[in-house]
Amino acid sequence: LSIAAETELRLPDPRAALDHLAGHLAGHGIEPEPLGPGAAGFSFEGARIEIVAGPDRLRLRVTARSENLLYFMKEGTAAHLAEIDPAGAEALTWSDGVVTGRPANLHLLRLRRREEPYPGMIRLVLDGADAAALGRDGLHVKLLLPPPGRRPAWPRAASNGITRWPEGEDALHVRYFTIRHVDPASGCVAVDVLRHPGGAVSDWAAAAVPGEEIGLMGPGGGLAPLRRAPLLLAGDETALPAIARILEMQAQDAHGDVVVALPDGVAPEAYLPPTRFRLHVLDAARFDATVVDAVRALRGRGFTQAWFAGEHATAQTMRAVFRGEFGLGKGAQFSASYWRRGVAGDARGEAD
Ligand SMILES: Cc1cc2nc3c(=O)[nH]c(=O)nc-3n(C[C@H](O)[C@H](O)[C@H](O)COP(=O)(O)OP(=O)(O)OC[C@H]3O[C@@H](n4cnc5c(N)ncnc54)[C@H](O)[C@@H]3O)c2cc1C
């Protein structure tokens, strides 16, 4: 972890603040590593934070292996300190200087071309990126869509580490997507967008013409250590890009089952990479009604890890099934809400 930044916040009860932050991180499965009385470290994939509760202040040091992750860590830290002391967090400064202006993890890209891996799934091939930076640190990005017909105003980094989003008529439409593919040779990245009614990103993806500009922030998240076999991966069409990436990252001898949604008549090879995993394809039109039973039917396979992503209510049911029926605990099961029926999915704030 080669780059670092430090900050501090004066507080009446620094120990309570440390407990608050530790409780929040525990909710994400990140346990504290004790570093002495009133001090703890928390390790993330590629980044770390150490927090020391002194008599009158909290001192925080974040380290990361890339500018992207350092930005992500500083932003998350400032956002969570704002829950404890909004005014203090607003005035926070970092030891790496006042890094204002364009956020370190913002990439402005242009549409090079559109493809259609199968009918209903639109591939946006984007260039102008630091493609290598988008291929590490995580699977997911925030996709930033400017208001139609306006010159885009992009987010700016404030000196306390927080991202300031354009407001009013300049407000961006921001949603999470998965980097499906990175090609450092051509400098292109691919993002696959499922067509669905009433979605601004989905509508834009269906009609965008080469040369149109779009923003990506990140990547971050999604690199859960899915290395134990047998492994279960399941998800709807919005999760297909992540499932494809996770399969590509598996070791040669990895094995398990994959439950995916595809429109009637589309073969999994049309989208997924070649794999030793057993594939189970459900009709996308009935996925939420059928996936829980389809997963339950695989219970006897003795999975040591299970992963699901899809609609919010299904993700919640799946989490309960993984925990209660499959007996999988923290670190062995992940169930993510990728979208919520009837609710637009603003991603401007922190994921958590
Ligand atoms: C970490 C993460 C990674 C993701 N990766 C991808 C990805 O690679 N590809 C992808 O296509 N999606 C992905 N998603 C899901 C995507 O962010 C949502 O589907 C998002 O709502 C799409 O934005 P929108 O502007 O099209 O629609 P919004 O403005 O957010 O929503 C408008 C309406 O559409 C509905 N809606 C949203 N998604 C769907 C859907 N899938 N089917 C039916 N109705 C829907 C909403 O409920 C709402 O009523 C991911 C989500 C997360 C959290």
Tab-separated table of C-alpha atoms and ligand atoms in Angstrom:
chain	number	residue	atom	x	y	z
A	1	LEU	CA	0.000	0.000	0.000
A	2	SER	CA	2.131	2.796	-1.295
A	3	ILE	CA	0.185	6.024	-0.794
A	4	ALA	CA	-1.212	7.459	2.386
A	5	ALA	CA	-3.141	10.385	3.798
A	6	GLU	CA	-3.865	11.380	7.373
A	7	THR	CA	-6.469	13.522	9.045
A	8	GLU	CA	-7.806	14.245	12.506
A	9	LEU	CA	-11.042	15.394	14.042
A	10	ARG	CA	-11.455	16.976	17.491
A	11	LEU	CA	-14.324	15.316	19.331
A	12	PRO	CA	-15.723	15.242	22.877
A	13	ASP	CA	-15.782	11.421	22.930
A	14	PRO	CA	-13.266	9.952	20.449
A	15	ARG	CA	-13.690	6.388	21.815
A	16	ALA	CA	-17.435	6.453	21.050
A	17	ALA	CA	-16.641	7.661	17.524
A	18	LEU	CA	-14.186	4.778	17.040
A	19	ASP	CA	-16.852	2.328	18.233
A	20	HIS	CA	-19.378	3.887	15.829
A	21	LEU	CA	-17.012	3.491	12.852
A	22	ALA	CA	-16.028	-0.045	13.918
A	23	GLY	CA	-19.707	-1.010	14.204
A	24	HIS	CA	-20.379	0.310	10.729
A	25	LEU	CA	-17.440	-1.586	9.211
A	26	ALA	CA	-18.419	-4.783	11.041
A	27	GLY	CA	-21.745	-4.516	9.183
A	28	HIS	CA	-19.695	-4.874	5.991
A	29	GLY	CA	-17.849	-7.889	7.364
A	30	ILE	CA	-14.666	-5.892	8.121
A	31	GLU	CA	-13.480	-6.723	11.619
A	32	PRO	CA	-11.152	-4.463	13.655
A	33	GLU	CA	-7.538	-5.492	14.215
A	34	PRO	CA	-6.623	-4.147	17.685
A	35	LEU	CA	-3.565	-1.870	17.664
A	36	GLY	CA	-3.476	-1.072	21.397
A	37	PRO	CA	-5.897	0.759	23.681
A	38	GLY	CA	-8.297	2.956	21.695
A	39	ALA	CA	-6.681	2.087	18.363
A	40	ALA	CA	-7.704	-0.259	15.585
A	41	GLY	CA	-6.864	-1.071	11.974
A	42	PHE	CA	-9.298	-2.156	9.245
A	43	SER	CA	-8.108	-3.849	6.071
A	44	PHE	CA	-9.861	-3.693	2.725
A	45	GLU	CA	-8.843	-5.229	-0.594
A	46	GLY	CA	-5.976	-2.897	-1.565
A	47	ALA	CA	-6.498	-0.338	1.188
A	48	ARG	CA	-6.381	0.074	4.944
A	49	ILE	CA	-7.442	2.540	7.601
A	50	GLU	CA	-5.959	2.943	11.075
A	51	ILE	CA	-7.885	4.889	13.682
A	52	VAL	CA	-6.525	6.124	17.005
A	53	ALA	CA	-8.867	7.586	19.614
A	54	GLY	CA	-6.790	10.091	21.627
A	55	PRO	CA	-8.054	12.055	24.655
A	56	ASP	CA	-9.600	14.861	22.593
A	57	ARG	CA	-9.398	13.787	18.952
A	58	LEU	CA	-9.656	10.963	16.487
A	59	ARG	CA	-6.610	10.468	14.250
A	60	LEU	CA	-7.083	8.573	11.007
A	61	ARG	CA	-4.531	7.287	8.513
A	62	VAL	CA	-5.618	5.713	5.224
A	63	THR	CA	-3.245	3.819	2.945
A	64	ALA	CA	-4.022	2.458	-0.508
A	65	ARG	CA	-2.341	0.870	-3.481
A	66	SER	CA	-3.785	3.403	-5.991
A	67	GLU	CA	-4.988	7.003	-6.218
A	68	ASN	CA	-8.415	5.604	-7.044
A	69	LEU	CA	-8.642	3.622	-3.808
A	70	LEU	CA	-7.144	6.449	-1.751
A	71	TYR	CA	-9.873	8.777	-3.035
A	72	PHE	CA	-12.517	6.136	-2.284
A	73	MET	CA	-11.179	5.670	1.266
A	74	LYS	CA	-10.921	9.413	2.007
A	75	GLU	CA	-14.431	9.980	0.684
A	76	GLY	CA	-15.880	7.113	2.732
A	77	THR	CA	-14.015	8.278	5.841
A	78	ALA	CA	-15.239	11.876	5.516
A	79	ALA	CA	-18.811	10.723	4.809
A	80	HIS	CA	-18.883	8.535	7.925
A	81	LEU	CA	-17.248	11.187	10.109
A	82	ALA	CA	-20.021	13.537	8.943
A	83	GLU	CA	-22.514	11.208	10.636
A	84	ILE	CA	-20.710	11.849	13.936
A	85	ASP	CA	-19.830	15.544	13.527
A	86	PRO	CA	-21.155	17.212	10.339
A	87	ALA	CA	-19.421	20.560	10.896
A	88	GLY	CA	-16.106	18.942	11.843
A	89	ALA	CA	-16.181	16.646	8.811
A	90	GLU	CA	-16.949	19.593	6.532
A	91	ALA	CA	-13.755	21.350	7.697
A	92	LEU	CA	-11.579	18.222	7.567
A	93	THR	CA	-8.220	18.507	5.804
A	94	TRP	CA	-5.873	15.742	4.680
A	95	SER	CA	-2.087	15.519	4.930
A	96	ASP	CA	-1.693	14.843	1.195
A	97	GLY	CA	-2.722	18.408	0.551
A	98	VAL	CA	-5.828	20.089	-0.728
A	99	VAL	CA	-6.690	17.774	-3.578
A	100	THR	CA	-9.557	19.639	-5.158
A	101	GLY	CA	-10.877	19.714	-8.685
A	102	ARG	CA	-11.325	16.587	-10.711
A	103	PRO	CA	-11.748	13.517	-8.460
A	104	ALA	CA	-8.870	11.059	-8.840
A	105	ASN	CA	-11.318	8.302	-9.764
A	106	LEU	CA	-13.342	10.213	-12.387
A	107	HIS	CA	-12.920	9.063	-15.993
A	108	LEU	CA	-14.514	10.909	-18.905
A	109	LEU	CA	-15.146	8.579	-21.805
A	110	ARG	CA	-16.679	8.642	-25.231
A	111	LEU	CA	-18.843	6.009	-26.807
A	112	ARG	CA	-16.836	4.293	-29.524
A	113	ARG	CA	-19.514	1.803	-30.545
A	114	ARG	CA	-22.460	-0.211	-29.333
A	115	GLU	CA	-22.789	-3.986	-29.556
A	116	GLU	CA	-25.539	-6.377	-28.542
A	117	PRO	CA	-24.193	-9.601	-26.942
A	118	TYR	CA	-27.792	-10.851	-27.129
A	119	PRO	CA	-31.089	-9.065	-27.775
A	120	GLY	CA	-31.867	-6.813	-24.812
A	121	MET	CA	-28.273	-6.539	-23.522
A	122	ILE	CA	-26.421	-3.500	-24.842
A	123	ARG	CA	-22.636	-3.348	-24.732
A	124	LEU	CA	-21.192	0.155	-24.536
A	125	VAL	CA	-17.609	0.156	-25.768
A	126	LEU	CA	-16.072	3.318	-24.334
A	127	ASP	CA	-12.682	4.888	-24.874
A	128	GLY	CA	-10.568	7.744	-23.660
A	129	ALA	CA	-10.079	5.851	-20.434
A	130	ASP	CA	-7.076	5.017	-18.398
A	131	ALA	CA	-8.167	1.466	-19.106
A	132	ALA	CA	-5.573	-0.112	-16.836
A	133	ALA	CA	-6.928	1.895	-13.865
A	134	LEU	CA	-10.447	0.642	-14.608
A	135	GLY	CA	-9.297	-2.974	-14.672
A	136	ARG	CA	-8.084	-3.117	-11.069
A	137	ASP	CA	-9.374	-2.241	-7.594
A	138	GLY	CA	-12.923	-3.461	-8.141
A	139	LEU	CA	-15.633	-4.619	-10.508
A	140	HIS	CA	-18.127	-1.790	-10.253
A	141	VAL	CA	-18.265	1.861	-11.265
A	142	LYS	CA	-20.686	4.719	-10.961
A	143	LEU	CA	-21.890	5.653	-14.434
A	144	LEU	CA	-22.581	9.400	-14.712
A	145	LEU	CA	-25.095	10.474	-17.331
A	146	PRO	CA	-25.342	14.241	-17.987
A	147	PRO	CA	-28.798	15.797	-18.503
A	148	PRO	CA	-29.760	15.538	-22.175
A	149	GLY	CA	-28.899	18.558	-24.316
A	150	ARG	CA	-26.768	20.310	-21.683
A	151	ARG	CA	-23.045	20.770	-21.565
A	152	PRO	CA	-21.999	18.327	-18.821
A	153	ALA	CA	-20.887	19.613	-15.429
A	154	TRP	CA	-18.813	16.917	-13.706
A	155	PRO	CA	-18.371	16.299	-9.969
A	156	ARG	CA	-15.537	17.968	-8.108
A	157	ALA	CA	-13.488	16.845	-5.152
A	158	ALA	CA	-13.730	19.026	-2.047
A	159	SER	CA	-10.722	19.484	0.233
A	160	ASN	CA	-12.312	17.313	2.957
A	161	GLY	CA	-12.396	14.353	0.536
A	162	ILE	CA	-16.107	14.485	-0.254
A	163	THR	CA	-17.367	14.501	-3.852
A	164	ARG	CA	-19.481	17.586	-4.662
A	165	TRP	CA	-22.140	16.646	-7.200
A	166	PRO	CA	-23.569	19.137	-9.698
A	167	GLU	CA	-27.046	20.193	-8.693
A	168	GLY	CA	-30.240	21.580	-10.177
A	169	GLU	CA	-30.317	21.590	-13.961
A	170	ASP	CA	-26.789	20.166	-14.052
A	171	ALA	CA	-27.645	17.176	-11.809
A	172	LEU	CA	-26.246	13.929	-13.162
A	173	HIS	CA	-28.104	10.624	-13.356
A	174	VAL	CA	-25.797	8.235	-11.503
A	175	ARG	CA	-26.139	4.442	-11.366
A	176	TYR	CA	-23.875	1.527	-10.550
A	177	PHE	CA	-22.645	-0.707	-13.378
A	178	THR	CA	-20.030	-3.409	-13.776
A	179	ILE	CA	-16.919	-3.130	-15.897
A	180	ARG	CA	-17.435	-6.172	-18.107
A	181	HIS	CA	-14.169	-5.966	-19.971
A	182	VAL	CA	-11.021	-3.882	-20.136
A	183	ASP	CA	-8.725	-3.828	-23.134
A	184	PRO	CA	-5.557	-1.910	-22.202
A	185	ALA	CA	-4.221	-2.327	-25.763
A	186	SER	CA	-7.027	-0.291	-27.345
A	187	GLY	CA	-7.750	1.784	-24.224
A	188	CYS	CA	-11.390	0.627	-24.346
A	189	VAL	CA	-13.679	-0.589	-21.592
A	190	ALA	CA	-17.007	-2.359	-22.035
A	191	VAL	CA	-20.073	-1.857	-19.851
A	192	ASP	CA	-23.162	-3.992	-20.477
A	193	VAL	CA	-26.538	-2.389	-19.855
A	194	LEU	CA	-29.724	-4.424	-19.641
A	195	ARG	CA	-32.658	-2.805	-21.433
A	196	HIS	CA	-35.619	-2.223	-19.145
A	197	PRO	CA	-38.561	0.145	-19.303
A	198	GLY	CA	-38.276	3.590	-17.751
A	199	GLY	CA	-34.535	3.697	-17.058
A	200	ALA	CA	-32.516	6.735	-18.153
A	201	VAL	CA	-29.259	4.771	-18.510
A	202	SER	CA	-31.071	1.987	-20.295
A	203	ASP	CA	-32.761	4.479	-22.672
A	204	TRP	CA	-29.480	6.321	-23.270
A	205	ALA	CA	-27.619	3.066	-23.973
A	206	ALA	CA	-30.247	2.061	-26.520
A	207	ALA	CA	-29.952	5.287	-28.516
A	208	ALA	CA	-26.448	6.712	-27.882
A	209	VAL	CA	-24.307	7.536	-30.896
A	210	PRO	CA	-20.502	7.263	-31.133
A	211	GLY	CA	-18.738	10.293	-29.691
A	212	GLU	CA	-21.234	10.951	-26.879
A	213	GLU	CA	-19.562	11.644	-23.547
A	214	ILE	CA	-20.216	9.833	-20.284
A	215	GLY	CA	-18.482	9.738	-16.893
A	216	LEU	CA	-17.348	6.753	-14.872
A	217	MET	CA	-16.257	6.934	-11.228
A	218	GLY	CA	-14.341	4.119	-9.637
A	219	PRO	CA	-13.892	1.244	-9.794
A	220	GLY	CA	-14.602	-0.094	-6.335
A	221	GLY	CA	-16.281	-3.004	-4.643
A	222	GLY	CA	-17.272	-6.429	-5.825
A	223	LEU	CA	-13.923	-8.095	-5.299
A	224	ALA	CA	-15.150	-10.348	-2.513
A	225	PRO	CA	-12.727	-13.242	-2.119
A	226	LEU	CA	-14.776	-15.904	-3.911
A	227	ARG	CA	-12.100	-18.559	-3.923
A	228	ARG	CA	-13.568	-21.450	-1.960
A	229	ALA	CA	-14.983	-24.401	-3.858
A	230	PRO	CA	-17.615	-25.515	-4.419
A	231	LEU	CA	-18.903	-22.022	-5.108
A	232	LEU	CA	-22.445	-20.975	-5.977
A	233	LEU	CA	-22.992	-17.889	-8.143
A	234	ALA	CA	-26.515	-16.717	-8.919
A	235	GLY	CA	-28.085	-13.565	-10.265
A	236	ASP	CA	-30.448	-11.930	-12.705
A	237	GLU	CA	-29.463	-10.262	-15.972
A	238	THR	CA	-28.057	-7.164	-14.235
A	239	ALA	CA	-25.642	-9.539	-12.469
A	240	LEU	CA	-24.491	-11.294	-15.654
A	241	PRO	CA	-21.534	-8.924	-16.207
A	242	ALA	CA	-20.345	-9.463	-12.620
A	243	ILE	CA	-20.844	-13.236	-12.854
A	244	ALA	CA	-18.838	-13.292	-16.098
A	245	ARG	CA	-15.993	-11.328	-14.450
A	246	ILE	CA	-16.036	-13.530	-11.343
A	247	LEU	CA	-15.872	-16.661	-13.516
A	248	GLU	CA	-12.927	-15.208	-15.430
A	249	MET	CA	-11.103	-14.631	-12.132
A	250	GLN	CA	-11.521	-18.211	-10.887
A	251	ALA	CA	-8.574	-20.595	-10.595
A	252	GLN	CA	-8.298	-23.507	-13.041
A	253	ASP	CA	-9.599	-26.061	-10.545
A	254	ALA	CA	-12.471	-23.925	-9.220
A	255	HIS	CA	-15.877	-25.510	-9.534
A	256	GLY	CA	-19.473	-25.128	-8.480
A	257	ASP	CA	-22.800	-24.004	-9.897
A	258	VAL	CA	-24.005	-20.870	-11.677
A	259	VAL	CA	-27.681	-19.905	-11.841
A	260	VAL	CA	-28.391	-17.145	-14.346
A	261	ALA	CA	-31.296	-15.448	-16.078
A	262	LEU	CA	-31.470	-15.222	-19.855
A	263	PRO	CA	-34.292	-14.521	-22.258
A	264	ASP	CA	-35.964	-17.616	-23.650
A	265	GLY	CA	-33.857	-19.073	-26.461
A	266	VAL	CA	-30.533	-17.379	-25.573
A	267	ALA	CA	-27.747	-19.887	-24.804
A	268	PRO	CA	-25.417	-19.094	-21.879
A	269	GLU	CA	-22.378	-19.341	-24.189
A	270	ALA	CA	-23.742	-16.239	-25.923
A	271	TYR	CA	-22.688	-14.279	-22.876
A	272	LEU	CA	-20.650	-16.223	-20.336
A	273	PRO	CA	-17.003	-17.245	-20.739
A	274	PRO	CA	-16.144	-20.961	-21.053
A	275	THR	CA	-16.287	-22.494	-17.568
A	276	ARG	CA	-16.111	-25.775	-15.642
A	277	PHE	CA	-19.004	-24.592	-13.474
A	278	ARG	CA	-22.391	-26.282	-13.999
A	279	LEU	CA	-24.754	-23.787	-15.621
A	280	HIS	CA	-28.454	-23.484	-14.796
A	281	VAL	CA	-30.361	-21.061	-16.987
A	282	LEU	CA	-33.702	-19.648	-15.856
A	283	ASP	CA	-36.103	-17.749	-18.078
A	284	ALA	CA	-35.387	-14.061	-17.382
A	285	ALA	CA	-39.095	-13.224	-17.548
A	286	ARG	CA	-39.797	-15.472	-14.513
A	287	PHE	CA	-36.456	-15.245	-12.715
A	288	ASP	CA	-37.598	-13.679	-9.435
A	289	ALA	CA	-40.430	-16.207	-9.142
A	290	THR	CA	-38.202	-19.217	-9.768
A	291	VAL	CA	-34.659	-18.517	-8.582
A	292	VAL	CA	-35.155	-19.187	-4.876
A	293	ASP	CA	-36.450	-22.711	-5.515
A	294	ALA	CA	-33.778	-23.302	-8.149
A	295	VAL	CA	-31.087	-22.388	-5.617
A	296	ARG	CA	-32.724	-24.437	-2.851
A	297	ALA	CA	-32.636	-27.462	-5.142
A	298	LEU	CA	-28.817	-27.212	-5.155
A	299	ARG	CA	-28.471	-27.285	-1.376
A	300	GLY	CA	-27.036	-30.818	-1.272
A	301	ARG	CA	-23.953	-29.713	-3.206
A	302	GLY	CA	-22.215	-28.538	-0.016
A	303	PHE	CA	-21.279	-25.029	-1.132
A	304	THR	CA	-18.609	-23.359	0.961
A	305	GLN	CA	-19.377	-19.931	-0.551
A	306	ALA	CA	-22.447	-18.451	-2.212
A	307	TRP	CA	-23.001	-15.158	-4.053
A	308	PHE	CA	-26.203	-13.580	-5.366
A	309	ALA	CA	-27.058	-10.243	-6.991
A	310	GLY	CA	-30.368	-9.059	-8.360
A	311	GLU	CA	-33.636	-7.392	-7.385
A	312	HIS	CA	-33.788	-6.095	-3.803
A	313	ALA	CA	-36.536	-8.355	-2.413
A	314	THR	CA	-35.055	-11.470	-4.013
A	315	ALA	CA	-31.610	-10.557	-2.678
A	316	GLN	CA	-33.028	-10.318	0.835
A	317	THR	CA	-34.739	-13.705	0.545
A	318	MET	CA	-31.551	-15.202	-0.835
A	319	ARG	CA	-29.488	-13.863	2.054
A	320	ALA	CA	-31.857	-15.592	4.480
A	321	VAL	CA	-31.653	-18.838	2.465
A	322	PHE	CA	-27.828	-18.734	2.357
A	323	ARG	CA	-27.636	-18.112	6.082
A	324	GLY	CA	-30.501	-20.196	7.413
A	325	GLU	CA	-30.770	-23.099	4.968
A	326	PHE	CA	-27.230	-23.334	3.587
A	327	GLY	CA	-25.650	-22.536	6.974
A	328	LEU	CA	-23.214	-20.023	5.450
A	329	GLY	CA	-21.913	-17.262	7.718
A	330	LYS	CA	-20.043	-13.990	7.283
A	331	GLY	CA	-17.440	-14.111	4.528
A	332	ALA	CA	-19.066	-17.211	3.054
A	333	GLN	CA	-22.207	-15.623	1.676
A	334	PHE	CA	-22.854	-12.375	-0.202
A	335	SER	CA	-26.228	-11.203	-1.432
A	336	ALA	CA	-26.428	-7.810	-3.129
A	337	SER	CA	-29.365	-5.642	-4.147
A	338	TYR	CA	-28.557	-4.388	-7.684
A	339	TRP	CA	-31.902	-2.656	-8.287
A	340	ARG	CA	-35.246	-2.214	-6.594
A	341	ARG	CA	-38.584	-2.710	-8.288
A	342	GLY	CA	-40.391	0.624	-8.611
A	343	VAL	CA	-37.491	2.637	-7.164
A	344	ALA	CA	-34.889	4.603	-9.161
A	345	GLY	CA	-31.413	3.671	-7.954
A	346	ASP	CA	-29.496	6.905	-7.278
A	347	ALA	CA	-25.830	6.105	-6.656
A	348	ARG	CA	-24.425	9.575	-5.976
A	349	GLY	CA	-23.836	8.940	-2.280
A	350	GLU	CA	-21.718	6.167	-0.885
A	351	ALA	CA	-22.783	2.599	-1.711
A	352	ASP	CA	-23.376	2.030	1.979
B	1	LIG	C1	-22.905	-2.943	-7.836
B	1	LIG	C2	-23.917	-2.915	-8.968
B	1	LIG	C3	-23.542	-3.334	-10.241
B	1	LIG	C4	-24.478	-3.318	-11.303
B	1	LIG	N1	-24.083	-3.722	-12.549
B	1	LIG	C5	-24.973	-3.670	-13.588
B	1	LIG	C6	-24.578	-4.026	-14.921
B	1	LIG	O1	-23.411	-4.352	-15.181
B	1	LIG	N2	-25.528	-3.991	-15.909
B	1	LIG	C7	-26.838	-3.606	-15.661
B	1	LIG	O2	-27.654	-3.597	-16.601
B	1	LIG	N3	-27.223	-3.236	-14.404
B	1	LIG	C8	-26.336	-3.253	-13.386
B	1	LIG	N4	-26.715	-2.858	-12.123
B	1	LIG	C9	-28.110	-2.457	-11.917
B	1	LIG	C10	-28.374	-1.013	-12.344
B	1	LIG	O3	-27.628	-0.111	-11.547
B	1	LIG	C11	-29.879	-0.710	-12.152
B	1	LIG	O4	-30.665	-1.568	-12.950
B	1	LIG	C12	-30.202	0.751	-12.428
B	1	LIG	O5	-31.450	1.021	-11.831
B	1	LIG	C13	-30.286	1.086	-13.919
B	1	LIG	O6	-30.414	2.487	-14.071
B	1	LIG	P1	-31.503	3.180	-15.024
B	1	LIG	O7	-31.124	4.587	-15.173
B	1	LIG	O8	-31.616	2.363	-16.296
B	1	LIG	O9	-32.872	3.015	-14.246
B	1	LIG	P2	-33.379	3.806	-12.925
B	1	LIG	O10	-33.581	5.240	-13.198
B	1	LIG	O11	-32.471	3.483	-11.781
B	1	LIG	O12	-34.778	3.100	-12.642
B	1	LIG	C14	-35.972	3.422	-13.336
B	1	LIG	C15	-36.990	2.319	-13.077
B	1	LIG	O13	-36.521	1.105	-13.649
B	1	LIG	C16	-36.596	0.052	-12.711
B	1	LIG	N5	-35.486	-0.898	-12.974
B	1	LIG	C17	-34.163	-0.724	-12.667
B	1	LIG	N6	-33.460	-1.794	-13.067
B	1	LIG	C18	-34.344	-2.668	-13.615
B	1	LIG	C19	-34.231	-3.957	-14.186
B	1	LIG	N7	-33.050	-4.575	-14.272
B	1	LIG	N8	-35.340	-4.563	-14.661
B	1	LIG	C20	-36.563	-3.961	-14.578
B	1	LIG	N9	-36.734	-2.726	-14.028
B	1	LIG	C21	-35.652	-2.092	-13.557
B	1	LIG	C22	-36.505	0.712	-11.354
B	1	LIG	O14	-37.152	-0.062	-10.386
B	1	LIG	C23	-37.218	2.035	-11.589
B	1	LIG	O15	-38.604	1.865	-11.389
B	1	LIG	C24	-25.811	-2.873	-11.066
B	1	LIG	C25	-26.152	-2.426	-9.774
B	1	LIG	C26	-25.222	-2.452	-8.744
B	1	LIG	C27	-25.620	-1.957	-7.370
